[in-house]
Short mmCIF file of C-alpha atoms and ligand atoms in Angstrom, two decimals:
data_model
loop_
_atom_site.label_atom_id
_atom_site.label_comp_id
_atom_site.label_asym_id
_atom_site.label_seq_id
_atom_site.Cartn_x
_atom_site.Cartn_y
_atom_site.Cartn_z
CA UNK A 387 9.04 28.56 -13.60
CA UNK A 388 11.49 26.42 -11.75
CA UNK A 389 12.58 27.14 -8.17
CA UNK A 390 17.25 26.96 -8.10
CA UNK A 391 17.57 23.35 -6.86
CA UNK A 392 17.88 22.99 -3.17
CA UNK A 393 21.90 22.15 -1.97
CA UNK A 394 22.30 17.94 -1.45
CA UNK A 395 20.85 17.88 2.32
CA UNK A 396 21.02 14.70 3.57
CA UNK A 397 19.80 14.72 7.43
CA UNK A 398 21.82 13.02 10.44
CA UNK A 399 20.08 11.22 13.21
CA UNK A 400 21.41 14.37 15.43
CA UNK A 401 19.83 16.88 13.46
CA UNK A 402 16.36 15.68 14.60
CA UNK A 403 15.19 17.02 18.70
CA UNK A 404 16.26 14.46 21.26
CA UNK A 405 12.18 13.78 22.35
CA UNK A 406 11.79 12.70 18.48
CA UNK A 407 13.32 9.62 19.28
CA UNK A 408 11.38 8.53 23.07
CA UNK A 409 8.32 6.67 22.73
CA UNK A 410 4.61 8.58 21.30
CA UNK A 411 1.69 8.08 23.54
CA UNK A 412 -0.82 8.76 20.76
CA UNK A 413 0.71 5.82 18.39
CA UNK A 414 1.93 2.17 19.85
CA UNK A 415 3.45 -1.18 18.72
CA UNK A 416 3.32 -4.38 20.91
CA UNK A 417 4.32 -7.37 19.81
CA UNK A 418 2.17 -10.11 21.35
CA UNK A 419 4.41 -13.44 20.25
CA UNK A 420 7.05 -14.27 18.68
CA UNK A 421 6.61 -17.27 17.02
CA UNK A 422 9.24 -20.05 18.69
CA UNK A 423 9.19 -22.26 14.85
CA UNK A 424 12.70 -22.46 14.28
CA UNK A 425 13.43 -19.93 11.67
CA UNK A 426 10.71 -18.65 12.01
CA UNK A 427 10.59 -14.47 12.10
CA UNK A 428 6.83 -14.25 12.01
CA UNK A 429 5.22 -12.14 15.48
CA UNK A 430 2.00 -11.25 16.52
CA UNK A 431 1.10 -7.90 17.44
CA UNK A 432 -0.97 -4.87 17.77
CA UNK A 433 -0.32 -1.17 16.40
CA UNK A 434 -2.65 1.48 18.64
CA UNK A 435 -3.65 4.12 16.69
CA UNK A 436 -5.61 7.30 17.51
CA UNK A 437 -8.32 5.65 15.51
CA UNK A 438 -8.37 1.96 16.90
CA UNK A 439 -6.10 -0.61 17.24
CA UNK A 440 -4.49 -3.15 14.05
CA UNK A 441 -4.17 -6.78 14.66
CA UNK A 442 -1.08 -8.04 13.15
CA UNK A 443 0.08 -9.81 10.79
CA UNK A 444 -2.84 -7.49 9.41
CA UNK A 445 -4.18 -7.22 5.60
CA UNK A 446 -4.72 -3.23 4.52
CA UNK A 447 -7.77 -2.55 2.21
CA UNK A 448 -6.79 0.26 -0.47
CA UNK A 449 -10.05 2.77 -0.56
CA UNK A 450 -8.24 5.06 -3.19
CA UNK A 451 -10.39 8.19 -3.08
CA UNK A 452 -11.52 7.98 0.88
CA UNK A 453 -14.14 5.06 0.17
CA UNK A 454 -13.89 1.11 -0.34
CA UNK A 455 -15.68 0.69 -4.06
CA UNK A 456 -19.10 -0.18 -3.77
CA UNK A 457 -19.08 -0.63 0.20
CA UNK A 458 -20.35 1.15 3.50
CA UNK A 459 -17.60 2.17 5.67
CA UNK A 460 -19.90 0.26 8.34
CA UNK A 461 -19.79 -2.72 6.22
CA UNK A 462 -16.15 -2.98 5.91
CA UNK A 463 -16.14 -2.48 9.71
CA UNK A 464 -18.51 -5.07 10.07
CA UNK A 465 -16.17 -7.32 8.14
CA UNK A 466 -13.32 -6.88 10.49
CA UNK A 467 -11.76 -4.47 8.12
CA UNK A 468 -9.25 -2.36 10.56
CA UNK A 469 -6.60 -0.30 8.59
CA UNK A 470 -7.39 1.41 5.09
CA UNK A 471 -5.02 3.20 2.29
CA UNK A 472 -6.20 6.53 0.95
CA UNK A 473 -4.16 7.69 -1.82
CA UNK A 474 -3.14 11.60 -1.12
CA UNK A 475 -2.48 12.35 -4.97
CA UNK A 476 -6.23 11.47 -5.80
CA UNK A 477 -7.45 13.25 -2.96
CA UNK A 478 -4.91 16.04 -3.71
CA UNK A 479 -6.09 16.93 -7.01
CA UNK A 480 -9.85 16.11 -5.70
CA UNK A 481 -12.31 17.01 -3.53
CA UNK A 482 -8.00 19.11 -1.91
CA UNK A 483 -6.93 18.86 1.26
CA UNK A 484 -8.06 22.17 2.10
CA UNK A 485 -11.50 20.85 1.43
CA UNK A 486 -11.04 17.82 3.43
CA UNK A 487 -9.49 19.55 6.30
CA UNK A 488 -11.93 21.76 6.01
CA UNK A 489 -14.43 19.22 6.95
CA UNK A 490 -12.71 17.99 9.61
CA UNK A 491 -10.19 15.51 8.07
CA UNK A 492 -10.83 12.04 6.64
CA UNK A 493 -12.02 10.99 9.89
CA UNK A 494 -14.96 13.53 10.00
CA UNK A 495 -15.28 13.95 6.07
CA UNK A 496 -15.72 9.65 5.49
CA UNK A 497 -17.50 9.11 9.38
CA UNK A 498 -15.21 5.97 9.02
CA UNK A 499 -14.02 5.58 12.75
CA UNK A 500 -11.14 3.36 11.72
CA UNK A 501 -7.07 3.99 11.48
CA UNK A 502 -6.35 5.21 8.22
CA UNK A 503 -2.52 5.39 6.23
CA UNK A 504 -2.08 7.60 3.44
CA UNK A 505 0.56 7.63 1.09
CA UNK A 506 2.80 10.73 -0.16
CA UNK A 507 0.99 10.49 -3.20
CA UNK A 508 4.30 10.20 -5.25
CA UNK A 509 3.60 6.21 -5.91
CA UNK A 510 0.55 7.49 -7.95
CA UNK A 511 2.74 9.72 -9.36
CA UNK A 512 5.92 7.68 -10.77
CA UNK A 513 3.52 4.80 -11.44
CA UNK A 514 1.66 7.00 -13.67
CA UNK A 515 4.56 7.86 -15.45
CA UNK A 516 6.08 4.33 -15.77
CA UNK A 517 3.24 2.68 -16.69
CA UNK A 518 2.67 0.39 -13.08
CA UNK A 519 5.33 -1.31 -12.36
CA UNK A 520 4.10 -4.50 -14.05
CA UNK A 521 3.88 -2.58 -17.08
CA UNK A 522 7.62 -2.10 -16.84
CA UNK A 523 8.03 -5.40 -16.68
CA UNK A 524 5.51 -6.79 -19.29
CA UNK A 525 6.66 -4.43 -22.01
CA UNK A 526 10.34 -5.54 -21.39
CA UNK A 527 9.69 -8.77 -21.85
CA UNK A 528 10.40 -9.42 -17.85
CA UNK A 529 7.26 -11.85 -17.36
CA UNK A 530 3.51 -11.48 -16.16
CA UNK A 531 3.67 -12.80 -12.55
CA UNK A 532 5.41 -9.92 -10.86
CA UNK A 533 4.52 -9.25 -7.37
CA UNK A 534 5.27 -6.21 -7.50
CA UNK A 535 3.54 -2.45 -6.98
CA UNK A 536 -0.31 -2.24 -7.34
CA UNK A 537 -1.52 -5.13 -9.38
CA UNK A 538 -1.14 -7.53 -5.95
CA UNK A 539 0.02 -10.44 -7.91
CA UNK A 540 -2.93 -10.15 -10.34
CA UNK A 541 -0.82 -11.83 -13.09
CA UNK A 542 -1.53 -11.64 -16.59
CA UNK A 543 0.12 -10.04 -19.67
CA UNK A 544 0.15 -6.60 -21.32
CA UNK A 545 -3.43 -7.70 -23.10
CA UNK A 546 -4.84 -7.91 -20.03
CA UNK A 547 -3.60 -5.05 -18.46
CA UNK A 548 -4.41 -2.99 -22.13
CA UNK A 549 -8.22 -4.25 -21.18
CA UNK A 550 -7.86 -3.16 -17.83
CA UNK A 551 -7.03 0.38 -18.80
CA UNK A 552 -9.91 0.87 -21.03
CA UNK A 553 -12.24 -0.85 -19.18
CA UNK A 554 -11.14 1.40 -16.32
CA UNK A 555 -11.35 4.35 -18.76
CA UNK A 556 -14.91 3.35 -19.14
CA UNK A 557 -15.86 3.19 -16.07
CA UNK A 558 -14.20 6.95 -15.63
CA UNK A 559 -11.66 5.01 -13.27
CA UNK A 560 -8.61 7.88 -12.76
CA UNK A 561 -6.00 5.17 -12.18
CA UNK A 562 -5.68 5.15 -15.62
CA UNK A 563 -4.85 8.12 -16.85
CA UNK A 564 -2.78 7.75 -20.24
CA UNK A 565 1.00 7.25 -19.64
CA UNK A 566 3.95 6.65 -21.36
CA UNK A 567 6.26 4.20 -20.18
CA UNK A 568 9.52 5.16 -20.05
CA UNK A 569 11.21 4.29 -16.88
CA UNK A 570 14.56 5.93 -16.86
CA UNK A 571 14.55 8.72 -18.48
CA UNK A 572 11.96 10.68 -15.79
CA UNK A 573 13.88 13.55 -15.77
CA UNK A 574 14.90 14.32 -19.32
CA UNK A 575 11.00 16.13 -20.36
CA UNK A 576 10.94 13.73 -22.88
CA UNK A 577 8.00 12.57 -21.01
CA UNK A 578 5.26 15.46 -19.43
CA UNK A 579 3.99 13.59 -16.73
CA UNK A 580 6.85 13.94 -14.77
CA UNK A 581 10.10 15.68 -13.87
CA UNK A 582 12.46 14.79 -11.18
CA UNK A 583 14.53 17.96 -9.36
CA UNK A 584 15.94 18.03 -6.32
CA UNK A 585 13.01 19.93 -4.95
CA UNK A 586 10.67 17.22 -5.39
CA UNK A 587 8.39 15.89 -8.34
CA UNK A 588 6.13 18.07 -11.46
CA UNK A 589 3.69 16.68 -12.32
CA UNK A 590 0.25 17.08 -15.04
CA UNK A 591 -3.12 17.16 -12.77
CA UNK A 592 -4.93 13.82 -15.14
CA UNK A 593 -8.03 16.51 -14.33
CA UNK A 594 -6.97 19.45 -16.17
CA UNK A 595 -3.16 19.19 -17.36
CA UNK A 596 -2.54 21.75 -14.77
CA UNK A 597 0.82 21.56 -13.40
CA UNK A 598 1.40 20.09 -10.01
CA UNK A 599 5.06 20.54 -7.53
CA UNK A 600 4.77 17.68 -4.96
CA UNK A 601 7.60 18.20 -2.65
CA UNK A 602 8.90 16.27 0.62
CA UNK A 603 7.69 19.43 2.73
CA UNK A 604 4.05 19.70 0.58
CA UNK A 605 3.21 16.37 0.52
CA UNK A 606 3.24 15.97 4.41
CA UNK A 607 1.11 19.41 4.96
CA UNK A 608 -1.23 17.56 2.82
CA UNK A 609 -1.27 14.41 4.82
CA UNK A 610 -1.48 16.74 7.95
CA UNK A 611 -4.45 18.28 5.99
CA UNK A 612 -6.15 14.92 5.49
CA UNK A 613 -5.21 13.69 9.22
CA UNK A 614 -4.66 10.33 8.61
CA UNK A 615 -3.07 8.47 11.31
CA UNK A 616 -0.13 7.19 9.65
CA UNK A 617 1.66 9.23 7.01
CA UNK A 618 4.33 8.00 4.51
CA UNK A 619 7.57 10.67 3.27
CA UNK A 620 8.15 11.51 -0.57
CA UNK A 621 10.00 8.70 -1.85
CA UNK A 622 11.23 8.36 -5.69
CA UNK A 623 10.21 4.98 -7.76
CA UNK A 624 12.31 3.88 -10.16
CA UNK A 625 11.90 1.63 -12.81
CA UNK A 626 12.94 -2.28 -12.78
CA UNK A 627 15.01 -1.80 -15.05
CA UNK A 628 17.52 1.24 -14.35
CA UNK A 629 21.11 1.22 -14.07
CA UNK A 630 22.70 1.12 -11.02
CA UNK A 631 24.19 4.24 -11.08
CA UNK A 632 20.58 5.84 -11.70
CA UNK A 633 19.42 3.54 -8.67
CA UNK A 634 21.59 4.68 -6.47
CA UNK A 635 21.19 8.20 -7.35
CA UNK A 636 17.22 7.71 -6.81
CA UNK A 637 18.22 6.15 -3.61
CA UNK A 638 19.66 8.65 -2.27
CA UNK A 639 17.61 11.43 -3.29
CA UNK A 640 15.07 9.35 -1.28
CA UNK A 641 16.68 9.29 1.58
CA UNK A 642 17.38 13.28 1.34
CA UNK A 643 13.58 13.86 0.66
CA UNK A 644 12.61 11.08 3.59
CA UNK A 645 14.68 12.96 6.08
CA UNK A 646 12.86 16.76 5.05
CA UNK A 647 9.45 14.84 5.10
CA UNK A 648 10.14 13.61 8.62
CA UNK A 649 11.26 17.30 10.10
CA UNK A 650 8.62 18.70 8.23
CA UNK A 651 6.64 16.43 10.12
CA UNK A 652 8.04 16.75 13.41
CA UNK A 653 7.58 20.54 13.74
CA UNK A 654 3.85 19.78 14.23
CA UNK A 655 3.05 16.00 14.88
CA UNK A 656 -0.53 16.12 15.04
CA UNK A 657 -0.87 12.65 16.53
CA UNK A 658 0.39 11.17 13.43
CA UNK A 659 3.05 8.34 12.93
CA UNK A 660 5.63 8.44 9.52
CA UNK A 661 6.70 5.12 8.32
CA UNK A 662 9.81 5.28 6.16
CA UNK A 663 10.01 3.79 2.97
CA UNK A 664 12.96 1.33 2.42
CA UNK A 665 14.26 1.39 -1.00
CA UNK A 666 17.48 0.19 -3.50
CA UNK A 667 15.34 -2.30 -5.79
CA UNK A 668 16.56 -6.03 -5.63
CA UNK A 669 20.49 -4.50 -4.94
CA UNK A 670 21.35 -6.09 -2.07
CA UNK A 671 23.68 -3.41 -1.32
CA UNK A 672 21.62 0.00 -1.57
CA UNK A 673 18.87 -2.05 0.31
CA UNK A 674 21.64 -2.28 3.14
CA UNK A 675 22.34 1.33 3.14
CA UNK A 676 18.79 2.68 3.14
CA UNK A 677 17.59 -0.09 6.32
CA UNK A 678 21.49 1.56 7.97
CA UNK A 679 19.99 4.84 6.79
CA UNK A 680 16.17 5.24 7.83
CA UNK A 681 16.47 3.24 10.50
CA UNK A 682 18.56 5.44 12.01
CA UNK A 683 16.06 8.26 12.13
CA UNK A 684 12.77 8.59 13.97
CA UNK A 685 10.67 7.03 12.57
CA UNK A 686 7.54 5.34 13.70
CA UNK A 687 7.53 1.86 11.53
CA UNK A 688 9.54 0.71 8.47
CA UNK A 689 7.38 -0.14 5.21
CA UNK A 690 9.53 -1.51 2.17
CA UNK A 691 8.67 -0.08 -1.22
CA UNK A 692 10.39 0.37 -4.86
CA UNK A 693 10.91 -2.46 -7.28
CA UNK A 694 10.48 -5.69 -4.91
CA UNK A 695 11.55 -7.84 -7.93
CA UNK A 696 10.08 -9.55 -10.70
CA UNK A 697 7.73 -12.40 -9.43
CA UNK A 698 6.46 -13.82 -6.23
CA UNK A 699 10.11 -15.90 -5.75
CA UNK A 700 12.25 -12.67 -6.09
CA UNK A 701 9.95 -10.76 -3.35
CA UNK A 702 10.38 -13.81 -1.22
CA UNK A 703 14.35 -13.70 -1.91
CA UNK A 704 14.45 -10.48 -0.99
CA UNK A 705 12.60 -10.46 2.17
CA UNK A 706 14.58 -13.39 3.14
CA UNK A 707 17.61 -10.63 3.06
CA UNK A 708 16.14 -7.50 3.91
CA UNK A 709 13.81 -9.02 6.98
CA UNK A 710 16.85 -10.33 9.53
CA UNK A 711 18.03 -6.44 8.60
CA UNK A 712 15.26 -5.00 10.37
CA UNK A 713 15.37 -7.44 13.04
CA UNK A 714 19.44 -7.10 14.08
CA UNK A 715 18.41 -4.56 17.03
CA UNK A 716 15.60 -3.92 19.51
CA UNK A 717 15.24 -1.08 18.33
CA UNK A 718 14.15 -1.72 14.68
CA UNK A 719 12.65 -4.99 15.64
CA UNK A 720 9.92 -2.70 18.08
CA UNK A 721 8.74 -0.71 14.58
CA UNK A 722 5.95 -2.04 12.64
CA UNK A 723 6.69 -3.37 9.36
CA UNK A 724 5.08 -3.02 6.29
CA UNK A 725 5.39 -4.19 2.79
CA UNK A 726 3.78 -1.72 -0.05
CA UNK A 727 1.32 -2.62 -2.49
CA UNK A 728 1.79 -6.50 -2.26
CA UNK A 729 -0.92 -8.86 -0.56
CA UNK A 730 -2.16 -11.69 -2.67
CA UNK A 731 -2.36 -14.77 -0.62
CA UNK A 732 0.64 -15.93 -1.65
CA UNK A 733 2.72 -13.08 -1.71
CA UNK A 734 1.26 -12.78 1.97
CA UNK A 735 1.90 -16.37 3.36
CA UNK A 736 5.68 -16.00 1.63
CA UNK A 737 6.36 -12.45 3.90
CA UNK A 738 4.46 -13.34 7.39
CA UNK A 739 7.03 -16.05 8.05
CA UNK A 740 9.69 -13.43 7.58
CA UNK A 741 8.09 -11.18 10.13
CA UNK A 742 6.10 -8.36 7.83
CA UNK A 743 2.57 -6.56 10.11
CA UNK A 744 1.32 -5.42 7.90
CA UNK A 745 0.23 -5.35 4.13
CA UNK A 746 -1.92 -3.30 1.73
CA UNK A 747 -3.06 -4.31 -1.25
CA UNK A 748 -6.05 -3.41 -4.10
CA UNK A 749 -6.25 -6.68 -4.93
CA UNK A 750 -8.92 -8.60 -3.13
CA UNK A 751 -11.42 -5.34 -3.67
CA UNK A 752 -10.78 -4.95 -7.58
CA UNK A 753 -11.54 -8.74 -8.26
CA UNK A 754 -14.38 -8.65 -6.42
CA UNK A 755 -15.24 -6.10 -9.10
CA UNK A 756 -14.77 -8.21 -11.83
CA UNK A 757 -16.64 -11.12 -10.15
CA UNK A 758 -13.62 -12.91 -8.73
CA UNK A 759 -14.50 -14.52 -5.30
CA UNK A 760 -11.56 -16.09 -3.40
CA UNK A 761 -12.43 -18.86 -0.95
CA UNK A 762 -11.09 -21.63 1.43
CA UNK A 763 -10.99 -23.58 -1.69
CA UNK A 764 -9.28 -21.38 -3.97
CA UNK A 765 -10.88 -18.46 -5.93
CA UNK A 766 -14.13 -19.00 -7.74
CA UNK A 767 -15.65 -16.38 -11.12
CA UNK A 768 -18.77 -16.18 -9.66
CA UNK A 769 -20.46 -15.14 -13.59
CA UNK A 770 -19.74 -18.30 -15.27
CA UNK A 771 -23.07 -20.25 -15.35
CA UNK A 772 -21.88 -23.03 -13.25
CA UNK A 773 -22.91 -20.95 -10.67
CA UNK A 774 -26.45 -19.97 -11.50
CA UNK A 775 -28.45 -23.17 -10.44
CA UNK A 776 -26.39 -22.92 -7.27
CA UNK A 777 -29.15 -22.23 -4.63
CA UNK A 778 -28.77 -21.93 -1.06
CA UNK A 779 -25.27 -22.36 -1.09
CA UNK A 780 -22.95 -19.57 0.11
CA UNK A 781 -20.02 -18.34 -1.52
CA UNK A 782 -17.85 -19.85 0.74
CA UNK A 783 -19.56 -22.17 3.52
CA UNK A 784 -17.48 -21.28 5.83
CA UNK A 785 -17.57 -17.82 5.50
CA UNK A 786 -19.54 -15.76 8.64
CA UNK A 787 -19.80 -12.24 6.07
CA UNK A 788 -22.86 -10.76 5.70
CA UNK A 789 -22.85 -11.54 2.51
CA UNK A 790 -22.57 -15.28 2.94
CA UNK A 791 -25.28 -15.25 5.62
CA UNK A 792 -27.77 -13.97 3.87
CA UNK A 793 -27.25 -14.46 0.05
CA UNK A 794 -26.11 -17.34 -2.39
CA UNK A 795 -24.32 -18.08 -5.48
CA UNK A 796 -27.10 -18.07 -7.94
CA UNK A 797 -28.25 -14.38 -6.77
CA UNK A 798 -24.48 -13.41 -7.12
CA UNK A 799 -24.31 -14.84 -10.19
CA UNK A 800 -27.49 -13.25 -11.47
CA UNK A 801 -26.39 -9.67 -10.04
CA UNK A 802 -23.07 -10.08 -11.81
CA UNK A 803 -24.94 -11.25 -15.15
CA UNK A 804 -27.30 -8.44 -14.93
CA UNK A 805 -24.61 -6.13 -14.09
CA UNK A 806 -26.44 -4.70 -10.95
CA UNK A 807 -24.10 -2.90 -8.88
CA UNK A 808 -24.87 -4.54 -5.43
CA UNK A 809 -22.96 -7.50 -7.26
CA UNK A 810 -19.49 -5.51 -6.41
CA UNK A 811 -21.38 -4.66 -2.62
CA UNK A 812 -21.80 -8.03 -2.29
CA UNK A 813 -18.62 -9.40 -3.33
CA UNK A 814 -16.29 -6.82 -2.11
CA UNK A 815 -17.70 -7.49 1.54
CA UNK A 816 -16.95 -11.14 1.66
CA UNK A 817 -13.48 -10.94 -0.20
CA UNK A 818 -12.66 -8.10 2.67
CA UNK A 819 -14.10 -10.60 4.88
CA UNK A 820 -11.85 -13.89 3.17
CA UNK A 821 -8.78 -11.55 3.85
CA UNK A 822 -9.27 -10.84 7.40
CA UNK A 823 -10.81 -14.09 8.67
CA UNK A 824 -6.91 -15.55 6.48
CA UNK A 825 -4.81 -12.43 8.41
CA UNK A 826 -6.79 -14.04 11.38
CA UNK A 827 -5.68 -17.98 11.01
CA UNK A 828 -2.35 -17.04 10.33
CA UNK A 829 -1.73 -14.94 13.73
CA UNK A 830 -3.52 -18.19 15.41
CA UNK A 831 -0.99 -20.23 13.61
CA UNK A 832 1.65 -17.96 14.71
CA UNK A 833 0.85 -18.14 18.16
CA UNK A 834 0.83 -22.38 18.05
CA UNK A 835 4.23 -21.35 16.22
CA UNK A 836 3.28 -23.37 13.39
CA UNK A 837 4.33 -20.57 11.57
ZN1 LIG B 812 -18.49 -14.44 2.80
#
């Protein structure tokens, strides 16, 4: 049964308490430098956290149910890992955020030490329904090199990501459930997975078909359950390809559920930050009005979601207008910034310049998985036999991982032949160890200004 919608709210900056607004003593963003390179947007900086501090420019490692696949939280600590994703609609549906807060929240439950972001969970949700956003694409004929949403700039075509799937079915991966793939018509029931009121989002559990209401109110109790130290508000996600009029009615039912996440979240902080969630596609326009928008309320950092465009040159287009936005006043130019679900080198070395902290990103952890090693000298597929008279030589020589200190290629390629799962241990470390030891050279860089 269907609650009566709620009326159109959409919050004003005065209907939030005064002390919402002053600085938070439990949550902190410096910036260190700002780089002098004419043009140049990129900064150095540091977010405190109730957890531990983040470097910026910073890469975010995506440990979807509360662990990194296949590695020790002290390993990924060990390889400078700082901030991790933890996706609140798996962790919803299982172990619950009763359970976890039951345990004592992530923190306690995962004995990682670390800061920890979790999402709304309605990403997981929407992207389940449209296929990923790269499906959208593919099956439109709009290209395989989208930057875009979860696949990090992965690439391929709709074969691969068809191969994906079942592979990931195999392997019992729930990031796959089935979907259908129609991206505007969410709200007509012609698909089950999901309905759009003004309440929030139903949803099908991919557990047990059981039906799920994840609201702008519920979905931040959840994240209050799970304790993580930045929390994100219940934002829609359109398709690529939508009408404007539909994108501009999403847009603004995200701003009305962003604004009930955040007072929902204010009447009991809990030493947690909310990041907003900029939105309006690649229109120039509704990207204006939601920066105007969310900026104007209390929030703790900015992160830029929805449709980022179709390939790596559209992101970088669109950060090129969207980036100065969030710069224009002190004010939004003290919030951290960070840009969902994209951080594949390139993707990353086009949005530093522009001045984006911080980035998340499942990329450099799932091809790890499937034997993909990326190096100073471009990414190697450690299983082709190449590889398996290499002896003594390290992945990447000048890599200081654990992995690369005490292992070589032919053992990697042997673990990955023989299927062993210390392979993905293995791998997973050092490619969380590339990404860092890159976030690393480029805040150097920044601070010689050469970027
Ligand atoms: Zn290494």
């Amino acid at each position: 049964v269907e609650p009566p919608p709620s009326p159109l709210l959409l919050l004003e900056p005065h209907d939030f308490p005064p002390w919402a607004y002053g600085p938070r003593e439990f949550f902190k963003f410096e910036v260190l430098h700002q780089s002098h390179k004419p043009g140049s947007k990129a900064r150095v900086g540091r977010i405190h956290t109730p957890h531990g501090v983040v470097d910026t420019p910073g890469f975010v490692a995506v440990a979807t149910n509360a662990a990194l696949k296949g590695v020790d939280w002290r390993d990924a600590h060990r390889a400078n890992q700082q901030l991790v994703f933890c996706n609140t609609y798996h962790l919803m549906i299982h172990p619950g955020a009763d359970l976890i807060e039951e345990a004592g929240g992530l923190h306690k439950f995962t004995r990682h030490a670390g800061p920890i972001i979790t999402d709304s969970g309605g990403f997981q949700v929407f992207s389940l329904a449209h296929g990923s956003v790269h499906e959208d694409l593919t099956s439109q004929g709009g290209g395989g090199s989208n930057a875009a949403a979860e696949n990090g700039g992965g690439g391929g075509g709709e074969l691969k990501q068809r191969r994906q799937r079942r592979r990931k079915a195999r392997n019992g991966d729930t990031s796959s459930a089935p979907t259908t793939s129609n991206s505007n018509n969410n709200s007509s029931g012609s698909t089950k997975m999901v309905k759009v009121t003004e309440d929030g989002v139903w949803f099908r559990s991919y557990r047990d078909g059981s039906q799920f209401l994840l609201t702008p109110e519920s979905t931040v109790l959840a994240q209050k359950q799970l304790g993580a130290d930045i929390i994100i508000p219940l934002d829609e996600l359109p398709g690529y390809y939508t009408t404007r009029t539909k994108l501009q009615e999403s847009l603004h039912r995200t701003h009305r559920w962003e604004g009930r996440s955040l007072q929902t979240h204010l009447q009991q902080v809990k030493n947690q930050a909310m990041y907003c969630v900029i939105h309006g596609g690649i229109d120039r326009q509704l990207r204006t009005e939601s920066v105007d928008y969310l900026t104007s309320l209390p929030f703790d950092g900015h992160a830029i979601g929805g449709s980022l465009g179709n390939g790596r040159h559209e992101l970088k287009e669109l950060l090129e207008f969207l980036l100065p936005q969030l710069d224009s006043t002190a004010d939004r130019r003290s919030k951290p910034r960070h840009l969902l679900g994209i951080a594949d080198e390139e993707s990353i070395l086009n949005a530093v310049p522009f001045g984006i902290d911080t980035l998340d990103s499942c990329y450099p952890t799932r091809v790890a998985r499937h034997g993909t090693i990326l190096t100073r000298t471009g990414s190697i597929k450690i299983g082709s036999g190449k590889y398996g008279r290499q002896y003594g030589i390290p992945l990447d020589d000048q890599c200081q991982c654990s992995t690369c200190q005490h292992y070589d290629r032919s053992y990697l390629w042997h673990l990955f032949k023989a299927k062993e799962p210390l392979a993905i241990t293995l791998a997973t470390i050092h490619n969380l160890h590339y990404m860092n030891d890159l976030m690393k050279s480029l805040r150097d860089k920044i601070w010689n200004d050469e970027i």
